[in-house]
Short mmCIF file of C-alpha atoms and ligand atoms in Angstrom, two decimals:
data_model
loop_
_atom_site.label_atom_id
_atom_site.label_comp_id
_atom_site.label_asym_id
_atom_site.label_seq_id
_atom_site.Cartn_x
_atom_site.Cartn_y
_atom_site.Cartn_z
CA UNK C 1 1.03 34.74 5.62
CA UNK C 2 -2.69 34.27 5.19
CA UNK C 3 -5.03 33.61 8.06
CA UNK C 4 -5.72 30.08 6.85
CA UNK C 5 -2.00 29.24 6.90
CA UNK C 6 -1.68 30.51 10.43
CA UNK C 7 -4.49 28.32 11.71
CA UNK C 8 -3.44 25.17 9.84
CA UNK C 9 -1.14 23.35 12.26
CA UNK C 10 -0.38 20.16 10.37
CA UNK C 11 2.83 19.64 8.41
CA UNK C 12 2.93 21.48 5.10
CA UNK C 13 5.24 20.65 2.22
CA UNK C 14 8.24 22.90 1.81
CA UNK C 15 8.58 23.25 -1.95
CA UNK C 16 11.92 22.76 -3.69
CA UNK C 17 13.00 23.01 -7.34
CA UNK C 18 12.03 19.40 -8.05
CA UNK C 19 8.69 19.39 -6.26
CA UNK C 20 7.31 22.81 -7.17
CA UNK C 21 5.58 21.63 -10.39
CA UNK C 22 3.88 18.82 -8.46
CA UNK C 23 2.46 21.07 -5.76
CA UNK C 24 1.55 23.83 -8.23
CA UNK C 25 -0.41 21.27 -10.25
CA UNK C 26 -2.18 20.07 -7.10
CA UNK C 27 -3.25 23.65 -6.45
CA UNK C 28 -4.90 23.56 -9.89
CA UNK C 29 -6.48 20.20 -8.94
CA UNK C 30 -4.29 18.23 -11.32
CA UNK C 31 -2.18 15.24 -10.33
CA UNK C 32 1.10 15.36 -12.21
CA UNK C 33 4.09 13.03 -12.31
CA UNK C 34 7.44 13.06 -14.08
CA UNK C 35 8.09 11.11 -17.28
CA UNK C 36 11.55 10.60 -18.75
CA UNK C 37 11.76 12.07 -22.24
CA UNK C 38 14.42 9.55 -23.26
CA UNK C 39 13.14 6.19 -22.01
CA UNK C 40 9.52 7.05 -21.23
CA UNK C 41 9.53 5.70 -17.65
CA UNK C 42 7.38 7.59 -15.17
CA UNK C 43 8.59 8.28 -11.64
CA UNK C 44 7.42 9.54 -8.27
CA UNK C 45 8.62 11.33 -6.23
CA UNK C 46 10.09 13.72 -8.77
CA UNK C 47 13.89 13.60 -9.06
CA UNK C 48 16.32 15.27 -11.44
CA UNK C 49 17.71 12.13 -13.05
CA UNK C 50 15.93 9.07 -14.44
CA UNK C 51 16.95 5.99 -12.41
CA UNK C 52 16.47 3.81 -15.52
CA UNK C 53 18.61 5.69 -18.07
CA UNK C 54 20.06 8.65 -16.08
CA UNK C 55 18.60 11.17 -18.48
CA UNK C 56 17.86 14.62 -17.07
CA UNK C 57 15.30 15.33 -19.77
CA UNK C 58 11.83 15.12 -18.33
CA UNK C 59 8.27 16.24 -18.78
CA UNK C 60 5.39 16.54 -16.36
CA UNK C 61 2.36 14.53 -17.40
CA UNK C 62 -1.08 14.58 -15.89
CA UNK C 63 -2.00 11.28 -14.24
CA UNK C 64 -5.47 9.83 -14.76
CA UNK C 65 -6.16 10.13 -11.03
CA UNK C 66 -7.16 6.47 -10.86
CA UNK C 67 -5.32 4.23 -8.42
CA UNK C 68 -5.56 1.03 -6.43
CA UNK C 69 -4.79 0.52 -2.76
CA UNK C 70 -1.37 -1.04 -2.10
CA UNK C 71 -1.22 -0.81 1.72
CA UNK C 72 -2.75 1.25 4.50
CA UNK C 73 -2.73 2.02 8.20
CA UNK C 74 -5.35 3.42 10.53
CA UNK C 75 -3.87 5.99 12.89
CA UNK C 76 -5.75 5.78 16.20
CA UNK C 77 -3.25 7.36 18.60
CA UNK C 78 -2.60 10.95 17.48
CA UNK C 79 1.01 12.18 17.20
CA UNK C 80 1.50 15.03 17.90
CA UNK C 81 -1.53 14.72 20.11
CA UNK C 82 -2.72 18.33 19.91
CA UNK C 83 -2.39 18.44 16.12
CA UNK C 84 -4.22 15.21 15.23
CA UNK C 85 -6.58 14.70 18.21
CA UNK C 86 -9.65 15.59 16.18
CA UNK C 87 -8.61 13.58 13.12
CA UNK C 88 -8.23 10.09 14.56
CA UNK C 89 -9.00 7.55 13.35
CA UNK C 90 -7.63 8.46 9.92
CA UNK C 91 -6.29 6.32 7.09
CA UNK C 92 -2.85 6.77 5.53
CA UNK C 93 -2.24 4.71 2.42
CA UNK C 94 0.24 3.88 -0.27
CA UNK C 95 -1.66 3.82 -3.53
CA UNK C 96 -0.52 2.62 -6.93
CA UNK C 97 -1.44 5.06 -9.68
CA UNK C 98 -2.74 3.71 -12.96
CA UNK C 99 0.56 4.89 -14.46
CA UNK C 100 2.44 2.48 -12.18
CA UNK C 101 4.03 4.66 -9.49
CA UNK C 102 3.24 4.53 -5.78
CA UNK C 103 2.24 7.56 -3.71
CA UNK C 104 1.45 8.22 -0.03
CA UNK C 105 -1.94 9.78 0.62
CA UNK C 106 -5.05 9.70 2.79
CA UNK C 107 -8.16 7.64 2.06
CA UNK C 108 -11.32 9.68 2.49
CA UNK C 109 -15.01 9.00 1.96
CA UNK C 110 -14.70 5.51 3.41
CA UNK C 111 -14.88 4.23 6.99
CA UNK C 112 -11.48 2.84 8.11
CA UNK C 113 -12.99 -0.64 8.57
CA UNK C 114 -14.28 -0.66 4.99
CA UNK C 115 -10.86 -0.08 3.44
CA UNK C 116 -9.68 -3.17 1.54
CA UNK C 117 -6.55 -4.14 -0.38
CA UNK C 118 -6.54 -3.30 -4.09
CA UNK C 119 -9.78 -1.30 -3.88
CA UNK C 120 -10.15 1.10 -6.83
CA UNK C 121 -9.61 4.74 -5.93
CA UNK C 122 -9.83 8.15 -7.52
CA UNK C 123 -8.05 11.34 -6.61
CA UNK C 124 -9.70 14.29 -4.87
CA UNK C 125 -8.09 17.55 -3.91
CA UNK C 126 -8.18 19.24 -0.54
CA UNK C 127 -7.26 22.91 -0.42
CA UNK C 128 -5.75 23.10 3.05
CA UNK C 129 -4.26 26.60 2.70
CA UNK C 130 -4.42 29.15 -0.12
CA UNK C 131 -1.01 27.89 -1.27
CA UNK C 132 -1.20 24.16 -0.62
CA UNK C 133 -3.60 21.53 -1.91
CA UNK C 134 -3.22 17.89 -0.89
CA UNK C 135 -4.13 15.03 -3.23
CA UNK C 136 -6.24 12.47 -1.35
CA UNK C 137 -8.07 9.41 -2.63
CA UNK C 138 -11.61 8.11 -2.26
CA UNK C 139 -13.21 4.84 -3.33
CA UNK C 140 -13.92 4.86 -7.07
CA UNK C 141 -17.41 3.49 -7.27
CA UNK C 142 -17.41 3.91 -11.04
CA UNK G 1 30.99 -10.21 0.44
CA UNK G 2 32.51 -10.42 3.95
CA UNK G 3 35.64 -12.49 3.46
CA UNK G 4 37.25 -12.64 6.93
CA UNK G 5 35.58 -15.70 8.40
CA UNK G 6 36.62 -16.32 12.02
CA UNK G 7 39.48 -13.81 11.78
CA UNK G 8 37.82 -11.29 14.12
CA UNK G 9 36.15 -11.57 17.48
CA UNK G 10 34.12 -9.76 20.09
CA UNK G 11 36.25 -9.79 23.22
CA UNK G 12 34.32 -7.52 25.57
CA UNK G 13 30.79 -6.34 26.33
CA UNK G 14 29.45 -3.56 28.52
CA UNK G 15 26.09 -2.02 29.27
CA UNK G 16 24.41 0.49 31.55
CA UNK G 17 21.11 0.16 33.35
CA UNK G 18 18.18 0.36 30.95
CA UNK G 19 15.60 2.84 32.21
CA UNK G 20 12.93 5.36 31.30
CA UNK G 21 14.82 8.26 32.82
CA UNK G 22 18.57 7.96 33.17
CA UNK G 23 19.02 11.48 34.54
CA UNK G 24 22.40 11.46 32.81
CA UNK G 25 23.97 12.76 29.63
CA UNK G 26 24.03 10.38 26.69
CA UNK G 27 27.83 10.76 26.63
CA UNK G 28 28.13 9.49 30.17
CA UNK G 29 25.99 6.45 29.32
CA UNK G 30 28.22 5.73 26.31
CA UNK G 31 31.36 6.16 28.39
CA UNK G 32 30.13 3.78 31.08
CA UNK G 33 29.34 1.06 28.53
CA UNK G 34 32.72 1.57 26.84
CA UNK G 35 34.67 1.47 30.12
CA UNK G 36 32.85 -1.72 31.10
CA UNK G 37 33.40 -3.40 27.71
CA UNK G 38 37.12 -2.61 27.91
CA UNK G 39 37.41 -4.00 31.45
CA UNK G 40 35.34 -7.04 30.45
CA UNK G 41 37.98 -7.84 27.83
CA UNK G 42 40.68 -7.48 30.48
CA UNK G 43 42.09 -4.40 28.75
CA UNK G 44 42.74 -0.79 29.69
CA UNK G 45 41.43 2.27 27.87
CA UNK G 46 45.03 2.90 26.79
CA UNK G 47 44.71 -0.27 24.66
CA UNK G 48 41.86 1.25 22.65
CA UNK G 49 42.67 2.99 19.36
CA UNK G 50 39.31 3.02 17.60
CA UNK G 51 35.74 3.87 18.50
CA UNK G 52 32.63 3.61 16.32
CA UNK G 53 28.99 4.43 16.91
CA UNK G 54 25.75 5.15 15.07
CA UNK G 55 23.09 7.66 15.85
CA UNK G 56 20.12 9.68 14.68
CA UNK G 57 21.57 12.99 15.88
CA UNK G 58 20.50 11.81 19.32
CA UNK G 59 23.77 10.63 20.83
CA UNK G 60 27.33 11.47 21.83
CA UNK G 61 29.98 11.39 19.13
CA UNK G 62 32.81 8.88 19.05
CA UNK G 63 35.38 11.59 19.71
CA UNK G 64 33.35 12.93 22.65
CA UNK G 65 33.32 9.49 24.27
CA UNK G 66 36.98 8.87 23.42
CA UNK G 67 37.76 12.17 25.11
CA UNK G 68 35.74 11.43 28.24
CA UNK G 69 37.22 7.99 28.79
CA UNK G 70 40.73 9.11 27.85
CA UNK G 71 41.59 7.15 24.70
CA UNK G 72 45.17 8.30 24.10
CA UNK G 73 45.02 8.18 20.33
CA UNK G 74 41.72 7.56 18.56
CA UNK G 75 42.82 6.56 15.08
CA UNK G 76 39.42 5.42 13.89
CA UNK G 77 36.70 7.48 15.54
CA UNK G 78 33.62 7.35 13.33
CA UNK G 79 29.90 8.06 13.69
CA UNK G 80 27.41 6.53 11.30
CA UNK G 81 24.10 8.23 10.67
CA UNK G 82 21.97 5.12 10.91
CA UNK G 83 18.92 3.62 12.51
CA UNK G 84 18.36 0.02 13.46
CA UNK G 85 20.37 -1.02 10.43
CA UNK G 86 23.50 0.23 12.24
CA UNK G 87 23.92 -2.19 15.13
CA UNK G 88 25.88 -4.83 13.22
CA UNK G 89 27.20 -2.37 10.67
CA UNK G 90 29.42 -0.71 13.28
CA UNK G 91 30.95 -4.08 14.13
CA UNK G 92 31.62 -4.85 10.45
CA UNK G 93 33.08 -1.37 10.09
CA UNK G 94 35.39 -1.92 13.08
CA UNK G 95 36.58 -5.16 11.47
CA UNK G 96 37.16 -3.39 8.16
CA UNK G 97 39.16 -0.68 9.92
CA UNK G 98 41.35 -3.19 11.74
CA UNK G 99 41.88 -5.23 8.56
CA UNK G 100 42.93 -2.04 6.78
CA UNK G 101 45.43 -1.28 9.52
CA UNK G 102 43.62 1.84 10.73
CA UNK G 103 43.25 0.53 14.29
CA UNK G 104 43.78 -2.61 16.38
CA UNK G 105 41.22 -2.57 19.16
CA UNK G 106 37.89 -0.90 18.53
CA UNK G 107 34.95 -0.09 20.79
CA UNK G 108 31.51 -0.12 19.16
CA UNK G 109 28.70 1.55 21.10
CA UNK G 110 25.16 2.87 20.89
CA UNK G 111 23.93 5.25 23.57
CA UNK G 112 20.63 7.06 23.83
CA UNK G 113 18.16 8.69 26.15
CA UNK G 114 15.48 7.16 23.96
CA UNK G 115 12.69 7.78 26.46
CA UNK G 116 13.64 10.85 28.48
CA UNK G 117 15.47 12.64 25.66
CA UNK G 118 15.02 12.32 21.92
CA UNK G 119 12.12 9.90 21.43
CA UNK G 120 12.30 7.99 18.17
CA UNK G 121 8.70 6.96 18.58
CA UNK G 122 7.50 10.49 19.06
CA UNK G 123 7.53 11.70 15.51
CA UNK G 124 9.74 13.83 13.40
CA UNK G 125 10.10 17.47 12.53
CA UNK G 126 6.76 18.75 11.32
CA UNK G 127 8.34 20.93 8.65
CA UNK G 128 7.98 18.71 5.62
CA UNK G 129 11.22 19.18 3.69
CA UNK G 130 12.68 16.91 1.02
CA UNK G 131 11.12 13.45 0.95
CA UNK G 132 9.02 14.25 4.02
CA UNK G 133 6.93 16.68 1.98
CA UNK G 134 5.22 13.66 0.42
CA UNK G 135 4.57 11.85 3.71
CA UNK G 136 4.11 14.16 6.73
CA UNK G 137 1.31 16.33 5.23
CA UNK G 138 -0.86 13.18 5.26
CA UNK G 139 -0.28 12.64 8.99
CA UNK G 140 2.28 9.89 8.28
CA UNK G 141 4.89 10.93 10.79
CA UNK G 142 6.07 8.37 13.36
CA UNK G 143 8.06 5.15 13.00
CA UNK G 144 5.19 2.99 14.25
CA UNK G 145 3.10 4.58 11.48
CA UNK G 146 5.83 3.89 8.92
CA UNK G 147 6.25 0.26 9.88
CA UNK G 148 2.57 -0.52 10.27
CA UNK G 149 2.39 0.00 6.49
CA UNK G 150 4.87 -2.88 6.02
CA UNK G 151 3.05 -5.12 8.46
CA UNK G 152 -0.28 -4.54 6.71
CA UNK G 153 1.25 -5.39 3.38
CA UNK G 154 2.49 -8.70 4.77
CA UNK G 155 -1.01 -9.40 6.10
CA UNK G 156 -2.49 -8.63 2.68
CA UNK G 157 -0.02 -10.81 0.79
CA UNK G 158 0.17 -13.77 3.15
CA UNK G 159 -2.72 -13.62 5.59
CA UNK G 160 -0.48 -12.97 8.60
CA UNK G 161 -2.61 -12.41 11.70
CA UNK G 162 -2.57 -10.45 14.94
CA UNK G 163 -2.56 -13.79 16.77
CA UNK G 164 0.83 -14.50 15.25
CA UNK G 165 2.16 -11.05 16.12
CA UNK G 166 0.83 -11.44 19.65
CA UNK G 167 2.58 -14.76 20.09
CA UNK G 168 5.92 -13.01 19.48
CA UNK G 169 5.15 -10.31 22.06
CA UNK G 170 4.05 -12.85 24.67
CA UNK G 171 7.08 -15.12 24.17
CA UNK G 172 9.62 -12.30 24.36
CA UNK G 173 8.04 -10.98 27.55
CA UNK G 174 8.35 -14.46 28.99
CA UNK G 175 12.05 -14.45 28.07
CA UNK G 176 12.51 -11.07 29.76
CA UNK G 177 11.20 -12.44 33.06
CA UNK G 178 14.59 -14.06 33.55
CA UNK G 179 16.65 -11.02 32.55
CA UNK G 180 17.66 -8.57 35.25
CA UNK G 181 18.43 -5.96 32.56
CA UNK G 182 14.94 -6.04 31.08
CA UNK G 183 12.64 -3.05 31.44
CA UNK G 184 9.43 -5.09 31.24
CA UNK G 185 9.43 -8.36 33.18
CA UNK G 186 5.77 -8.75 34.08
CA UNK G 187 4.29 -11.66 32.10
CA UNK G 188 1.59 -10.92 29.54
CA UNK G 189 -1.11 -13.09 27.99
CA UNK G 190 -2.66 -13.08 24.56
CA UNK G 191 -5.63 -11.30 26.14
CA UNK G 192 -3.29 -8.59 27.41
CA UNK G 193 -1.93 -8.28 23.89
CA UNK G 194 -5.34 -7.87 22.30
CA UNK G 195 -6.49 -5.52 25.05
CA UNK G 196 -3.46 -3.28 24.70
CA UNK G 197 -4.31 0.00 23.04
CA UNK G 198 -4.51 0.11 19.24
CA UNK G 199 -1.88 2.72 18.37
CA UNK G 200 -1.84 2.49 14.62
CA UNK G 201 -3.82 -0.37 13.13
CA UNK G 202 -2.49 -3.11 12.72
CA UNK G 203 -0.19 -2.32 15.70
CA UNK G 204 -1.31 -2.66 19.28
CA UNK G 205 0.83 -1.06 21.99
CA UNK G 206 2.42 -4.47 22.64
CA UNK G 207 3.61 -4.74 19.02
CA UNK G 208 5.90 -1.78 19.62
CA UNK G 209 9.31 -1.82 21.30
CA UNK G 210 10.25 0.09 24.44
CA UNK G 211 11.75 3.54 24.25
CA UNK G 212 14.81 3.24 26.46
CA UNK G 213 17.56 5.27 28.11
CA UNK G 214 20.82 3.35 28.15
CA UNK G 215 23.94 2.24 26.32
CA UNK G 216 25.69 -0.90 25.13
CA UNK G 217 29.24 -1.39 23.91
CA UNK G 218 31.24 -4.27 22.46
CA UNK G 219 34.99 -4.52 21.94
CA UNK G 220 36.21 -5.84 18.58
CA UNK G 221 39.70 -7.08 17.78
CA UNK G 222 41.42 -9.91 15.90
CA UNK G 223 40.63 -13.45 17.02
CA UNK G 224 44.36 -13.94 17.44
CA UNK G 225 44.60 -11.13 20.00
CA UNK G 226 41.26 -11.98 21.61
CA UNK G 227 42.58 -15.47 22.41
CA UNK G 228 44.79 -13.99 25.14
CA UNK G 229 42.08 -11.83 26.68
CA UNK G 230 39.83 -12.47 29.65
CA UNK G 231 36.95 -14.38 28.05
CA UNK G 232 36.62 -17.03 25.39
CA UNK G 233 36.41 -15.04 22.13
CA UNK G 234 33.13 -14.85 20.24
CA UNK G 235 34.12 -15.22 16.58
CA UNK G 236 32.53 -13.39 13.67
CA UNK G 237 31.95 -16.15 11.13
CA UNK G 238 30.07 -14.07 8.63
CA UNK G 239 28.27 -10.81 8.15
CA UNK G 240 26.40 -8.67 5.68
CA UNK G 241 25.06 -5.17 5.40
CA UNK G 242 22.71 -3.76 2.81
CA UNK G 243 19.31 -3.95 1.22
CA UNK G 244 17.56 -4.04 -2.09
CA UNK G 245 16.93 -1.52 -4.84
CA UNK G 246 15.13 1.75 -4.16
CA UNK G 247 15.93 2.01 -0.48
CA UNK G 248 14.69 5.58 -0.65
CA UNK G 249 16.02 8.80 0.82
CA UNK G 250 15.91 7.79 4.47
CA UNK G 251 14.68 4.96 6.68
CA UNK G 252 11.13 6.24 6.55
CA UNK G 253 10.92 6.56 2.79
CA UNK G 254 10.14 3.26 1.17
CA UNK G 255 7.59 4.38 -1.40
CA UNK G 256 9.67 2.99 -4.28
CA UNK G 257 10.59 -0.27 -2.49
CA UNK G 258 9.70 -3.35 -4.60
CA UNK G 259 7.11 -4.69 -2.14
CA UNK G 260 6.66 -4.03 1.58
CA UNK G 261 5.76 -7.67 2.19
CA UNK G 262 9.51 -8.36 2.38
CA UNK G 263 12.36 -6.30 3.80
CA UNK G 264 16.17 -5.98 3.52
CA UNK G 265 16.76 -9.49 4.85
CA UNK G 266 15.93 -11.13 1.53
CA UNK G 267 18.71 -9.16 -0.16
CA UNK G 268 21.54 -9.89 2.29
CA UNK G 269 20.73 -13.56 2.95
CA UNK G 270 22.89 -15.11 0.22
CA UNK G 271 26.01 -13.13 1.14
CA UNK G 272 25.45 -13.63 4.86
CA UNK G 273 25.27 -17.42 4.71
CA UNK G 274 27.99 -17.75 2.09
CA UNK G 275 30.33 -15.60 4.15
CA UNK G 276 29.67 -17.67 7.28
CA UNK G 277 29.91 -21.00 5.49
CA UNK G 278 26.80 -22.27 7.28
CA UNK G 279 23.06 -21.92 6.76
CA UNK G 280 19.90 -21.22 8.75
CA UNK G 281 19.66 -24.85 9.86
CA UNK G 282 23.04 -24.57 11.60
CA UNK G 283 21.95 -21.64 13.81
CA UNK G 284 21.40 -22.59 17.46
CA UNK G 285 19.69 -19.38 18.48
CA UNK G 286 19.03 -15.95 17.03
CA UNK G 287 18.68 -12.39 18.24
CA UNK G 288 16.48 -10.81 15.59
CA UNK G 289 15.75 -7.09 15.37
CA UNK G 290 12.28 -6.59 16.84
CA UNK G 291 11.52 -2.90 16.87
CA UNK G 292 8.04 -4.24 16.04
CA UNK G 293 6.68 -7.76 16.19
CA UNK G 294 6.20 -8.10 12.43
CA UNK G 295 9.88 -7.50 11.68
CA UNK G 296 10.68 -10.90 13.21
CA UNK G 297 8.44 -12.57 10.65
CA UNK G 298 9.90 -10.76 7.64
CA UNK G 299 13.49 -11.48 8.68
CA UNK G 300 12.81 -15.17 9.35
CA UNK G 301 11.44 -15.40 5.82
CA UNK G 302 14.06 -13.22 4.17
CA UNK G 303 16.97 -15.04 5.78
CA UNK G 304 15.60 -18.44 4.79
CA UNK G 305 14.46 -19.90 8.11
CA UNK G 306 11.14 -20.48 6.34
CA UNK G 307 9.50 -19.68 3.02
CA UNK G 308 7.95 -16.29 2.25
CA UNK G 309 4.55 -16.18 3.91
CA UNK G 310 5.43 -18.94 6.38
CA UNK G 311 6.85 -16.60 9.04
CA UNK G 312 3.52 -16.21 10.81
CA UNK G 313 2.92 -19.94 11.32
CA UNK G 314 6.67 -20.36 12.09
CA UNK G 315 6.51 -18.25 15.28
CA UNK G 316 3.55 -20.24 16.63
CA UNK G 317 3.51 -23.41 18.68
CA UNK G 318 6.59 -22.76 20.81
CA UNK G 319 9.15 -22.98 18.01
CA UNK G 320 10.80 -19.68 19.05
CA UNK G 321 10.79 -20.39 22.82
CA UNK G 322 14.11 -21.01 24.63
CA UNK G 323 13.48 -24.77 24.41
CA UNK G 324 12.09 -24.59 20.87
CA UNK G 325 13.60 -25.37 17.51
CA UNK G 326 14.94 -21.81 17.08
CA UNK G 327 15.13 -19.83 20.33
CA UNK G 328 14.71 -16.14 19.57
CA UNK G 329 15.56 -12.99 21.54
CA UNK G 330 16.39 -14.82 24.71
CA UNK G 331 16.83 -11.60 26.71
CA UNK G 332 13.36 -10.34 25.80
CA UNK G 333 14.32 -8.38 22.73
CA UNK G 334 13.72 -4.75 21.93
CA UNK G 335 10.07 -5.44 22.75
CA UNK G 336 10.65 -6.34 26.40
CA UNK G 337 14.32 -5.97 27.34
CA UNK G 338 14.77 -2.51 25.94
CA UNK G 339 15.65 -0.63 22.82
CA UNK G 340 19.34 0.14 22.57
CA UNK G 341 18.78 0.21 18.84
CA UNK G 342 19.71 -3.45 18.42
CA UNK G 343 23.16 -3.44 20.01
CA UNK G 344 21.68 -5.11 23.09
CA UNK G 345 21.03 -8.11 20.83
CA UNK G 346 24.79 -8.47 20.30
CA UNK G 347 25.41 -8.26 24.06
CA UNK G 348 22.94 -11.10 24.64
CA UNK G 349 24.45 -13.15 21.79
CA UNK G 350 27.90 -12.85 23.38
CA UNK G 351 26.61 -13.84 26.82
CA UNK G 352 24.84 -16.89 25.36
CA UNK G 353 27.90 -17.96 23.34
CA UNK G 354 30.15 -17.57 26.38
CA UNK G 355 27.73 -19.63 28.45
CA UNK G 356 27.31 -16.66 30.78
CA UNK G 357 23.57 -16.10 30.38
CA UNK G 358 22.67 -17.56 33.77
CA UNK G 359 19.08 -18.76 34.08
CA UNK G 360 18.50 -17.65 30.47
CA UNK G 361 21.27 -19.86 29.14
CA UNK G 362 20.25 -22.01 26.19
CA UNK G 363 22.17 -25.29 26.49
CA UNK G 364 24.87 -26.34 24.01
CA UNK G 365 24.99 -23.11 22.05
CA UNK G 366 27.65 -22.85 19.37
CA UNK G 367 26.21 -20.42 16.83
CA UNK G 368 24.07 -17.32 17.13
CA UNK G 369 22.64 -14.97 14.51
CA UNK G 370 22.20 -11.28 15.24
CA UNK G 371 20.28 -8.96 12.96
CA UNK G 372 19.61 -5.23 12.85
CA UNK G 373 17.08 -3.41 10.73
CA UNK G 374 13.46 -3.81 9.77
CA UNK G 375 12.86 -1.96 6.54
CA UNK G 376 14.86 -1.35 3.35
CA UNK G 377 18.33 -1.67 4.85
CA UNK G 378 19.88 -3.84 7.55
CA UNK G 379 22.82 -5.79 8.85
CA UNK G 380 23.45 -9.23 10.27
CA UNK G 381 26.23 -11.27 11.84
CA UNK G 382 26.78 -14.97 12.30
CA UNK G 383 28.68 -15.49 15.55
CA UNK G 384 30.19 -18.61 17.09
CA UNK G 385 32.09 -19.45 20.24
ZN1 ZN H 1 14.91 7.40 -18.60
#
């Protein structure tokens, strides 16, 4: 375990066979989602079977990284307290990617009170440990 | 669709003290509620042959409680892994079991040390496995944080305001003043609401229900058998359990849900009313699942008490007060009475329909709705006396 991992106390994703390509792409600063090879529908989170046609044939495509804000919260009371005390207030959001799927994330580069519904966003990547990079979103000012 | 209108009844209710620190095992709380519900029906534990509960891995199992209270033969002892959606589900499941001949007289309970033990509001495991790997790493961990996302979406879509949410909190606290069971009986004002700490915007502290130690139980049997028991039976006219498409992997996960401006209620409404043979206008009072203030608004809309987007204005102006057009959560609700995961709503419904609610009694009550659930999945019952 690296030193950075030991000092990072927030939850980290535990990779599984379905999610590994997603998190590996994030580490390379690429946002990838699954597309069904039979019906062409995209989906997130990644699953083995397409909910539209049940095909197991899939490919990983790179998303444009553009999104709009679907909903958001501003966390002001940290839970667990010791882990998030220095982060509050922070914004958690559900964003709708240009490709049509929704994804949880953080909004950065914007004061919580300036966050508005449907605002255009673009992905940024935060390397939180040597192994894990989180995709976060910031206002897309063009 | 539920097709057993008026064939089954709730014949007994039981509950423990609601507190912040029971100092007891969850099993003992469950057993106390079950013993009381059995006695309330005028029965003995030896009459019980089924026992059903729901939990979040935070409770005592049905067989553990059956063992403690001495059920001689537990033919239908079942635990559902469920959240708020479970409170009416266990009653429907008891009815299904009796109809199938698996049991005759079934106890349904929920027991928890929700404050002193496993706190639902306190967050989840920080190891982000499975679906949680896409949520927890962003600091999206607790149920208030999960549900605030729904509330915000309703505000975005329909312009719902904190004033409307606050009105719900203030009214339910007022109802709790007259309830000796309630954990919070001190009146609050709109100023108190707005001055309460912002936990996760848009939720103030007073938008969030009370973590509670305690247990409730109800006894379910056929209406025919209930007729000869101690109290006037409370009949199950109709019921429904379910939700829409893309309910996700657990209660927290709703990222694929069609739109967070509506919840499960919209999807069960048609079956619920058809099964009961009556509609929203025929409901005298309702006990609606209020883990958070906003969930009242979404369920009122989803179940057809008002149009989508009208739930905010609906709760204003005294309409939901005990003397209003649709009295809601007459015991104070999960927000002020306590949070026994929604089963306390059924206890209050039974007391009101029996005419046993004392100073809280709403006059001339014949029908009462109970609901359970706030997100993608839920359950509801239409009860009558
Ligand atoms: Zn497909």
